[in-house]
Amino acid sequence: MREFSVICRNCHTQTAYTQPLNACPHCGEHWLDAIYPLTETNLVNPADWRASLSQYGTNLWRYRQRLPLRDDANIVSLGEGWTPLLRAHNLGLMLGHDNIYIKDERQGPTGSFKDRQATIAISALKEAGITEAVVASTGNVAIAFSAYAARAGIKMWVFVTSSVPPDKMREVALYGSEVIKVAGTYDDCKKVAADFAASKNLFLDLGIKGIAAKEAMKTLAYEIAEQLGNIAAGVDASLPSGDRYPWQAPDWYLQAVSGGLGPVGVMKGFAELASAGIVDKVPKLACFQSSGCAPMANSFHKGLQVAENVDNPITEITTLATGVPGVAYEVLRELIERYGGTIEAIDDADAFQALQVVAQMDGLSIEPATAVTFAGLFKLIREGVIKPHETVVVNCSGHTFPVEKHIIGEHFTRDIILEEATGHSAARQEGLLTALEDIDPRVQRIAIVEDNPDAARLIRRILQAQGDYLIEEANNGLDGLALIKQKRPNLVILDLMMPGLDGFAIVEAMKKERHLQDVPIIVITAKELSPIERERLDGKIKALLQKGSFMDSDLLSDIRQALPE
Ligand SMILES: *Cc1c(COP(=O)(O)O)cnc(C)c1O
Ligand SMILES: [Zn+2]
């Protein structure tokens, strides 16, 4: 039996934990935190604790000595946690930033980082012998709690707002939960759930105020530190290393917030590691909200101590529609004052654009709430708030099953209509070939002349994802000029600094040849141009883009402008 206590945020009274509490027994405050005893040897000494991790597998419960459950027999697990920490290769190239890591929480059992919260909350209910409970959710908590509750044989009453996508609600019902749809805001929904729980005398999950949520999110910090330690040591990030390599904290942790329990827990985790000397710092914190429901971002920028509520959230991003942040805002604000960081509002349109960029650049299908984080990342890098040498970890908080219709509309397929079967298989085959040719109507030919393979790959990737272009590549100036002469492309994308024949010489050579004079040129360069160099290009090129500081959309709009209709 593992012993630990609960401490009250208001009066600091410590109470030995025997079962889930929903308020401080001394003063009635709801916000409680777990604290662990210093008597067990492996908790006193951080090195011993890290060494002890090697006996555990790769899921969240590897950190069980610092998790709020008394008996391991009560663990309800679906293999959550220890999600991959992926380097953002193409996004990093596009943004000119080498150290962006994606904590891929989409890979949790129900597709979001709420699985962490669910495994701990439901295990605690099981341990307390609770068989029926109530939770309010903007969607993902409902799904995660329902899955784990099903496994534990606990009945869930799930309260969601009517704006939660129907497919999400259907999944909740699939697990056997009662789904109650509340027409109103999420904050109304929480009140209805609390009234219902009180009237039926059922256990109500406290969300951010309870210990399960914060202790769960803390494991994200542990994992990130352990995985970044591996990366710094040059070994596979996915291998649990325990105490083999020094753990590391990133410079930044980024997350989209609704109630804010993710960052509150994650920062608690890093603070614990830092105070034990396991990492050397606590990261700066950047939180993002949808601008149609951004009580924390707005209050932060107004310098308010206490948040101003948003009574009528107007956002398509229902996962983030908490208009009444309460004390979570004050906690986050204190954390940012102490460790650095910001809270920013992001427009839905920018989030949906980021959603597509992340899918097309790095192969991650993310939910709109998560896209808010990526749009925020782009913003902070562009504004220079996040510096190029800083290590950034982005919480890739959820998957987009099913992709909502306003993101990818109706006309995304290329349709093949086969001729009526004639009974003649040769004719039928011919019809198929014609049909297949028709689906690839690439008319515009673009030549990329670029000696840096990473840059060439990025440009090709942007063109492939968004346009019907035939792409030709050359990786040095001489081959490039030969390619341009031979193929006469509709557009040339050109690097300037190349060995042998450089980009300036190619521009000049093209201008001398009558049949190449009018071919538009877009220059993408890593070089700061001198006034003389600018003059050499003046009037001869359509656009000049700086490597690492343009977005895919900038390049595509330059291309559309440069290409003849
Ligand atoms: C819950 C959720 C968030 C917001 O998290 P909080 O820390 O609770 O504010 C962001 N993204 C996804 C996918 C979520 O499910
Ligand atoms: Zn108290």
XYZ file of C-alpha atoms and ligand atoms in Angstrom:
581
model
C 0.000 0.000 0.000
C 1.472 3.314 -1.072
C 0.842 6.268 1.248
C 0.482 9.865 0.157
C -1.368 13.022 1.142
C -3.499 15.727 -0.302
C -2.709 19.395 0.290
C -5.202 22.261 0.043
C -4.325 25.219 -2.192
C -6.133 27.600 0.161
C -5.255 26.635 3.739
C -2.343 24.243 3.011
C -3.792 21.606 5.317
C -2.478 18.156 4.522
C -4.836 15.237 4.678
C -3.722 11.618 4.390
C -5.292 10.167 1.253
C -7.676 7.305 1.767
C -10.137 7.958 -1.041
C -10.936 10.633 -3.643
C -11.901 13.904 -1.955
C -13.866 16.635 -3.590
C -12.991 19.350 -1.100
C -10.524 20.180 1.650
C -11.961 18.740 4.890
C -10.664 21.792 6.748
C -11.827 24.783 4.654
C -13.935 23.344 1.821
C -11.619 24.516 -0.996
C -11.920 22.302 -4.083
C -8.403 22.772 -5.502
C -6.243 20.004 -4.071
C -2.797 18.663 -4.915
C -1.086 15.364 -4.198
C 2.155 15.232 -2.233
C 4.274 12.168 -1.732
C 6.107 11.085 1.415
C 9.823 11.363 1.710
C 10.116 8.228 3.784
C 10.305 5.597 1.066
C 13.973 5.431 0.154
C 13.414 5.558 -3.575
C 11.497 8.822 -3.236
C 14.041 10.600 -1.074
C 16.810 10.244 -3.561
C 16.047 11.329 -7.113
C 18.807 9.150 -8.546
C 17.305 6.074 -6.887
C 13.886 6.975 -8.199
C 15.204 7.265 -11.741
C 17.129 4.008 -11.402
C 13.975 2.256 -10.213
C 12.182 3.172 -13.436
C 14.038 0.503 -15.374
C 11.818 -2.159 -13.802
C 8.752 -0.686 -15.493
C 7.512 -0.848 -19.050
C 6.689 1.952 -21.419
C 3.408 3.335 -20.250
C 2.420 6.134 -17.940
C 2.397 3.852 -14.907
C 6.182 3.554 -15.051
C 6.089 6.648 -12.816
C 3.708 4.957 -10.357
C 5.762 5.856 -7.301
C 4.798 9.436 -7.910
C 1.200 8.814 -8.923
C -1.836 9.028 -6.636
C -2.956 5.423 -6.316
C -2.457 3.321 -3.206
C -2.556 -0.183 -4.632
C -1.221 -1.228 -8.056
C -3.932 -3.875 -8.221
C -6.403 -1.068 -8.978
C -4.640 0.238 -12.091
C -7.021 0.481 -15.044
C -4.797 0.752 -18.097
C -5.128 0.626 -21.854
C -1.413 1.137 -22.486
C -1.535 4.943 -22.354
C 1.459 7.243 -22.068
C 5.063 7.034 -23.289
C 3.908 8.507 -26.579
C 6.524 9.302 -29.244
C 8.481 12.538 -29.173
C 8.862 13.285 -32.875
C 11.124 15.832 -34.489
C 9.167 18.172 -36.766
C 11.376 17.759 -39.829
C 9.557 19.583 -42.588
C 7.821 22.119 -40.372
C 11.215 22.848 -38.856
C 12.678 23.446 -42.303
C 9.807 25.695 -43.247
C 10.049 27.703 -40.057
C 13.855 27.756 -40.028
C 13.856 26.114 -36.605
C 15.746 22.875 -35.885
C 14.537 22.037 -32.413
C 10.798 21.572 -32.627
C 9.538 18.347 -31.064
C 6.023 17.010 -31.214
C 4.758 15.010 -28.242
C 2.362 12.815 -30.147
C -0.549 12.432 -27.788
C -2.803 11.403 -30.655
C -1.352 7.957 -30.087
C -3.189 7.459 -26.805
C -5.817 4.695 -26.680
C -8.710 7.051 -27.467
C -6.723 9.542 -29.536
C -6.091 12.393 -27.115
C -3.990 13.259 -24.075
C -7.123 12.926 -21.903
C -6.274 9.215 -21.734
C -3.672 10.123 -19.116
C -6.297 11.793 -16.972
C -8.756 8.932 -17.488
C -6.393 6.150 -16.450
C -5.601 7.876 -13.160
C -9.088 9.179 -12.389
C -10.812 5.878 -13.156
C -8.190 3.832 -11.288
C -8.800 6.025 -8.228
C -12.571 5.467 -8.529
C -12.013 1.740 -8.742
C -9.776 1.843 -5.694
C -12.460 3.736 -3.768
C -15.135 1.216 -4.762
C -17.110 3.872 -6.657
C -19.317 2.302 -9.341
C -21.088 5.286 -10.851
C -19.731 8.765 -11.597
C -20.473 12.027 -13.405
C -18.223 14.038 -15.697
C -18.695 17.141 -17.863
C -16.619 17.460 -20.994
C -15.979 19.397 -24.182
C -15.594 16.005 -25.888
C -12.338 14.204 -25.322
C -12.618 13.661 -21.566
C -16.016 12.104 -22.251
C -14.490 9.618 -24.680
C -11.443 8.767 -22.574
C -13.329 8.412 -19.280
C -15.980 6.279 -20.961
C -13.422 3.848 -22.370
C -11.587 3.412 -19.071
C -14.831 3.311 -17.060
C -16.105 0.515 -19.296
C -12.982 -1.473 -18.523
C -13.359 -0.841 -14.800
C -17.070 -1.669 -14.761
C -17.989 1.881 -13.714
C -21.062 3.604 -15.102
C -20.429 7.134 -16.403
C -22.940 9.927 -16.770
C -21.375 12.186 -19.371
C -22.538 15.783 -19.848
C -21.535 17.441 -23.130
C -22.670 20.567 -24.941
C -24.750 20.183 -28.069
C -21.920 21.666 -30.135
C -19.687 18.635 -29.574
C -19.437 16.879 -32.974
C -22.039 14.084 -33.183
C -19.407 11.476 -34.052
C -17.652 12.128 -30.772
C -20.879 11.764 -28.814
C -21.617 8.517 -30.627
C -18.283 7.098 -29.512
C -19.112 7.976 -25.901
C -22.403 6.085 -26.216
C -20.607 3.146 -27.808
C -18.645 2.604 -24.585
C -21.927 2.331 -22.693
C -21.981 5.739 -21.023
C -25.146 7.772 -20.602
C -24.749 10.855 -22.806
C -26.580 13.981 -21.715
C -26.530 16.776 -24.244
C -26.878 20.238 -22.720
C -28.044 23.059 -24.969
C -25.883 25.904 -23.667
C -22.265 26.738 -23.095
C -19.749 24.326 -21.618
C -19.889 26.295 -18.397
C -23.671 25.780 -18.224
C -23.042 22.124 -18.920
C -20.638 21.864 -15.967
C -23.253 23.389 -13.652
C -25.947 20.969 -14.829
C -23.571 18.045 -14.286
C -22.724 19.246 -10.767
C -26.423 19.647 -9.878
C -27.185 16.210 -11.247
C -24.339 14.614 -9.265
C -25.444 16.368 -6.081
C -29.071 15.372 -6.502
C -28.224 11.719 -7.192
C -25.420 11.669 -4.652
C -22.941 10.528 -7.312
C -19.217 11.187 -7.486
C -18.423 14.207 -9.676
C -15.029 14.373 -11.352
C -13.411 17.633 -10.259
C -11.365 18.146 -13.424
C -8.495 20.541 -12.908
C -9.211 20.966 -9.202
C -8.890 17.299 -8.346
C -5.584 15.525 -7.962
C -6.045 12.924 -10.726
C -5.928 15.382 -13.620
C -2.834 17.290 -12.493
C -0.915 14.190 -11.458
C -1.776 12.624 -14.815
C -0.534 15.573 -16.859
C 2.633 15.710 -14.778
C 3.691 12.459 -16.463
C 3.952 14.359 -19.739
C 6.766 16.387 -18.197
C 8.521 13.262 -16.918
C 8.308 11.600 -20.319
C 9.455 14.676 -22.209
C 12.466 15.072 -19.890
C 13.406 11.403 -20.217
C 12.960 11.419 -24.011
C 14.817 14.702 -24.555
C 17.623 13.222 -22.470
C 17.806 10.325 -24.914
C 17.822 12.675 -27.874
C 20.631 14.757 -26.371
C 22.583 11.540 -25.775
C 22.072 10.583 -29.404
C 20.072 7.428 -28.661
C 16.583 6.353 -29.679
C 14.069 8.626 -27.939
C 11.558 5.823 -27.657
C 13.681 3.638 -25.371
C 12.950 4.189 -21.672
C 16.308 5.060 -20.231
C 15.615 5.661 -16.532
C 18.879 6.979 -15.151
C 21.178 6.104 -18.038
C 21.325 9.644 -19.460
C 20.750 13.064 -17.909
C 17.144 14.190 -18.330
C 16.446 17.511 -20.006
C 13.720 20.107 -19.909
C 12.883 21.972 -23.127
C 13.005 25.763 -23.294
C 9.295 25.895 -24.171
C 6.163 23.839 -23.610
C 3.266 24.737 -25.929
C -0.361 23.732 -25.598
C -3.857 24.850 -26.550
C -5.940 25.316 -23.419
C -9.540 25.108 -22.432
C -9.632 24.532 -18.666
C -5.832 24.541 -18.484
C -5.254 21.277 -16.666
C -2.610 20.149 -19.141
C -0.167 23.004 -18.536
C -0.874 23.151 -14.789
C 0.055 19.465 -14.466
C 2.973 19.605 -16.888
C 4.514 22.580 -15.121
C 4.055 20.819 -11.778
C 5.964 17.870 -13.258
C 8.853 20.002 -14.461
C 8.950 21.932 -11.183
C 9.214 18.646 -9.269
C 12.041 17.467 -11.504
C 13.858 20.791 -11.219
C 13.580 20.932 -7.442
C 14.966 17.385 -7.249
C 17.879 18.470 -9.461
C 16.858 16.036 -12.212
C 16.519 18.796 -14.811
C 18.160 22.208 -14.760
C 15.146 24.379 -15.484
C 11.380 24.654 -15.802
C 10.351 25.553 -19.364
C 8.620 28.701 -20.457
C 4.931 28.116 -21.023
C 2.927 29.197 -24.066
C -0.818 28.575 -23.955
C -3.189 29.217 -26.838
C -6.925 29.758 -27.028
C -9.346 30.161 -29.857
C -9.949 33.902 -30.291
C -13.731 33.328 -30.152
C -13.281 31.979 -26.625
C -10.087 33.396 -25.194
C -10.812 34.529 -21.625
C -7.296 33.650 -20.459
C -5.448 35.184 -23.415
C -7.494 38.387 -23.244
C -7.156 38.721 -19.483
C -3.428 37.991 -19.681
C -2.872 40.749 -22.229
C -4.901 43.162 -20.129
C -2.677 42.296 -17.162
C -5.636 41.154 -15.058
C -5.127 39.171 -11.849
C -8.496 37.462 -12.191
C -9.924 36.333 -15.521
C -12.780 38.066 -17.280
C -15.229 35.427 -18.447
C -16.450 34.963 -22.009
C -20.195 34.389 -21.726
C -20.902 33.494 -25.328
C -18.039 31.612 -26.926
C -18.061 31.889 -30.718
C -15.715 29.262 -32.075
C -15.882 26.142 -34.201
C -13.303 24.599 -31.896
C -15.602 23.117 -29.283
C -12.830 21.288 -27.430
C -11.521 24.666 -26.261
C -14.820 26.385 -25.437
C -14.335 27.039 -21.717
C -15.463 30.627 -21.172
C -15.059 30.589 -17.380
C -11.479 29.652 -16.528
C -11.723 30.409 -12.808
C -8.678 29.858 -10.647
C -6.827 27.985 -13.428
C -6.108 31.363 -15.014
C -4.536 32.643 -11.838
C -2.383 29.552 -11.535
C -1.231 29.750 -15.156
C -0.532 33.448 -14.851
C 1.617 32.831 -11.766
C 3.513 30.097 -13.608
C 4.179 32.397 -16.555
C 5.290 35.209 -14.280
C 7.702 32.850 -12.609
C 9.072 30.883 -15.560
C 8.280 33.053 -18.592
C 5.882 32.558 -21.451
C 2.590 33.891 -22.760
C -1.088 33.174 -23.464
C -2.188 33.992 -27.017
C -5.466 34.034 -28.934
C -5.532 32.322 -32.346
C -8.180 32.796 -35.039
C -10.050 29.667 -36.094
C -9.092 30.272 -39.729
C -5.378 30.255 -38.838
C -5.870 27.052 -36.880
C -7.591 25.315 -39.792
C -4.804 26.405 -42.096
C -2.212 25.080 -39.639
C -4.162 21.819 -39.452
C -3.650 21.300 -43.168
C -0.005 22.401 -43.092
C 0.851 19.950 -40.293
C -0.877 17.100 -42.114
C 0.755 17.879 -45.433
C 4.216 18.756 -44.142
C 4.786 16.202 -41.421
C 2.036 13.617 -41.829
C 0.081 14.279 -38.650
C -3.696 14.453 -38.736
C -4.580 16.621 -35.757
C -7.822 17.861 -34.281
C -8.750 21.528 -34.547
C -7.877 22.209 -30.892
C -4.371 20.891 -31.517
C -4.116 22.972 -34.664
C -4.548 26.047 -32.451
C -1.241 25.081 -30.800
C 0.559 24.758 -34.126
C -0.832 28.062 -35.382
C 0.449 29.504 -32.096
C 3.881 27.953 -32.698
C 4.035 29.560 -36.151
C 3.040 32.894 -34.651
C 5.600 32.874 -31.826
C 8.424 31.841 -34.161
C 7.456 34.465 -36.718
C 7.310 37.148 -34.030
C 10.713 36.103 -32.678
C 9.307 35.242 -29.236
C 10.610 31.696 -29.673
C 14.274 31.943 -30.655
C 15.873 29.629 -33.238
C 18.230 27.966 -30.735
C 15.459 27.169 -28.238
C 14.054 23.669 -27.838
C 10.300 23.579 -28.205
C 7.928 20.775 -27.287
C 4.457 20.993 -28.770
C 1.704 18.966 -27.160
C 0.046 17.292 -30.134
C -3.013 16.816 -27.983
C -5.506 15.022 -30.201
C -6.303 13.231 -33.425
C -8.815 14.337 -36.001
C -11.086 11.373 -36.499
C -13.324 12.265 -38.483
C -12.035 15.312 -40.345
C -14.728 17.927 -40.002
C -16.430 19.063 -43.170
C -15.537 22.720 -42.876
C -11.855 21.766 -43.108
C -11.908 19.471 -46.113
C -15.075 20.237 -48.114
C -16.978 18.000 -50.527
C -14.803 18.107 -53.611
C -11.589 16.447 -52.523
C -11.815 13.232 -54.556
C -10.866 12.697 -58.157
C -13.657 10.575 -59.541
C -13.401 7.856 -62.106
C -16.526 6.951 -64.039
C -16.063 3.760 -65.991
C -17.902 3.238 -69.257
C -20.799 0.858 -69.029
C -19.336 -2.660 -69.181
C -19.538 -3.781 -72.804
C -18.738 -7.367 -72.041
C -15.597 -6.768 -74.069
C -12.734 -6.767 -71.589
C -10.197 -5.073 -73.888
C -12.490 -2.095 -74.438
C -13.178 -1.902 -70.772
C -9.475 -1.893 -69.972
C -8.942 0.943 -72.419
C -11.696 2.964 -70.728
C -9.953 2.523 -67.411
C -6.624 3.741 -68.783
C -8.211 6.843 -70.259
C -9.964 7.501 -67.005
C -6.707 7.118 -65.087
C -4.962 9.540 -67.402
C -7.686 12.092 -66.886
C -7.197 12.109 -63.146
C -3.657 13.414 -63.477
C -4.038 16.588 -65.486
C -0.742 18.167 -64.455
C -0.137 20.955 -66.884
C 2.222 23.353 -65.224
C 5.862 22.336 -65.183
C 8.042 23.733 -62.396
C 11.829 23.395 -62.183
C 13.489 23.498 -58.769
C 17.197 24.355 -58.895
C 18.530 23.900 -55.381
C 21.711 22.259 -54.073
C 20.503 21.716 -50.501
C 18.537 18.430 -50.474
C 16.474 19.397 -47.414
C 15.383 22.657 -48.984
C 14.570 20.890 -52.257
C 12.505 18.321 -50.390
C 10.578 21.023 -48.559
C 9.768 22.931 -51.743
C 8.740 19.745 -53.541
C 6.550 18.769 -50.592
C 4.752 22.118 -50.619
C 4.135 21.886 -54.365
C 2.956 18.273 -54.201
C 0.534 18.903 -51.376
C -1.282 21.798 -52.953
C -0.918 21.878 -56.679
C -1.136 19.967 -59.914
C 2.447 20.595 -60.861
C 4.963 18.518 -62.754
C 8.154 18.959 -60.796
C 11.666 18.731 -62.239
C 14.717 19.085 -60.045
C 18.381 19.869 -60.499
C 20.845 20.031 -57.624
C 23.471 22.325 -59.096
C 23.599 25.386 -61.306
C 24.938 23.782 -64.476
C 22.426 20.941 -64.468
C 19.767 23.468 -63.580
C 20.428 25.659 -66.584
C 20.538 22.612 -68.860
C 17.202 21.443 -67.431
C 15.630 24.856 -67.939
C 16.858 25.032 -71.535
C 15.674 21.554 -72.369
C 12.258 21.554 -70.664
C 11.339 25.219 -70.767
C 9.315 25.004 -67.540
C 6.398 27.316 -66.745
C 8.201 28.492 -63.619
C 11.661 28.229 -62.058
C 12.279 28.091 -58.307
C 15.883 29.018 -57.793
C 18.464 28.976 -55.030
C 21.184 31.649 -55.261
C 24.219 30.132 -53.611
C 25.318 27.046 -55.526
C 28.761 25.796 -56.461
C 29.773 26.237 -60.083
C 27.079 28.297 -61.717
C 25.170 30.307 -59.103
C 21.595 31.541 -59.183
C 22.558 35.048 -60.348
C 24.270 33.569 -63.388
C 21.232 31.428 -64.180
C 18.921 34.450 -64.011
C 21.237 36.363 -66.344
C 21.573 33.436 -68.762
C 17.782 33.022 -68.923
C 17.267 36.697 -69.677
C 19.616 36.424 -72.669
C 17.703 33.597 -74.350
C 14.584 34.650 -76.175
C 12.578 31.504 -75.410
C 13.458 31.660 -71.690
C 13.175 35.407 -71.120
C 9.573 35.272 -69.987
C 9.764 32.226 -67.770
C 8.933 33.513 -64.273
C 11.519 32.971 -61.531
C 11.018 32.740 -57.770
C 14.208 32.953 -55.727
C 14.433 31.193 -52.373
C 17.619 32.048 -50.572
C 19.325 31.666 -47.228
C 21.520 34.656 -48.047
C 20.989 38.221 -46.914
C 21.291 40.136 -50.186
C 23.537 43.172 -50.528
C 22.176 46.223 -52.364
C 24.296 45.328 -55.401
C 22.973 41.778 -55.439
C 19.411 43.048 -55.148
C 20.028 45.255 -58.126
C 21.268 42.288 -60.152
C 17.899 40.589 -59.581
C 15.752 43.693 -59.815
C 12.946 43.371 -62.356
C 14.145 39.921 -63.356
C 12.416 37.790 -60.729
C 8.832 37.512 -59.540
C 9.434 36.957 -55.855
C 12.190 36.590 -53.288
C 11.651 34.354 -50.276
C 13.936 33.914 -47.307
C 14.651 30.297 -46.343
C 13.192 29.316 -43.021
C 10.901 32.294 -42.767
C 8.189 31.651 -45.315
C 5.085 29.578 -44.911
C 3.801 27.146 -47.508
C 0.960 29.554 -48.258
C 3.415 32.375 -49.100
C 5.191 30.227 -51.663
C 1.959 28.941 -53.166
C 0.479 32.389 -53.561
C 3.695 33.638 -55.207
C 3.528 30.666 -57.560
C -0.106 31.300 -58.449
C 0.687 34.921 -59.202
C 3.719 34.060 -61.280
C 2.181 31.323 -63.388
C 0.253 32.155 -66.543
C -3.409 31.103 -66.244
C -8.690 19.021 -23.504
C -7.942 19.322 -24.715
C -7.183 20.486 -24.831
C -7.144 21.534 -23.756
O -6.552 21.025 -22.614
P -6.621 21.666 -21.158
O -5.269 21.457 -20.615
O -7.666 20.881 -20.447
O -6.983 23.083 -21.258
C -6.443 20.661 -25.983
N -6.465 19.757 -26.987
C -7.196 18.628 -26.907
C -7.187 17.680 -28.052
C -7.952 18.364 -25.770
O -8.660 17.245 -25.709
Zn -8.233 23.974 2.971
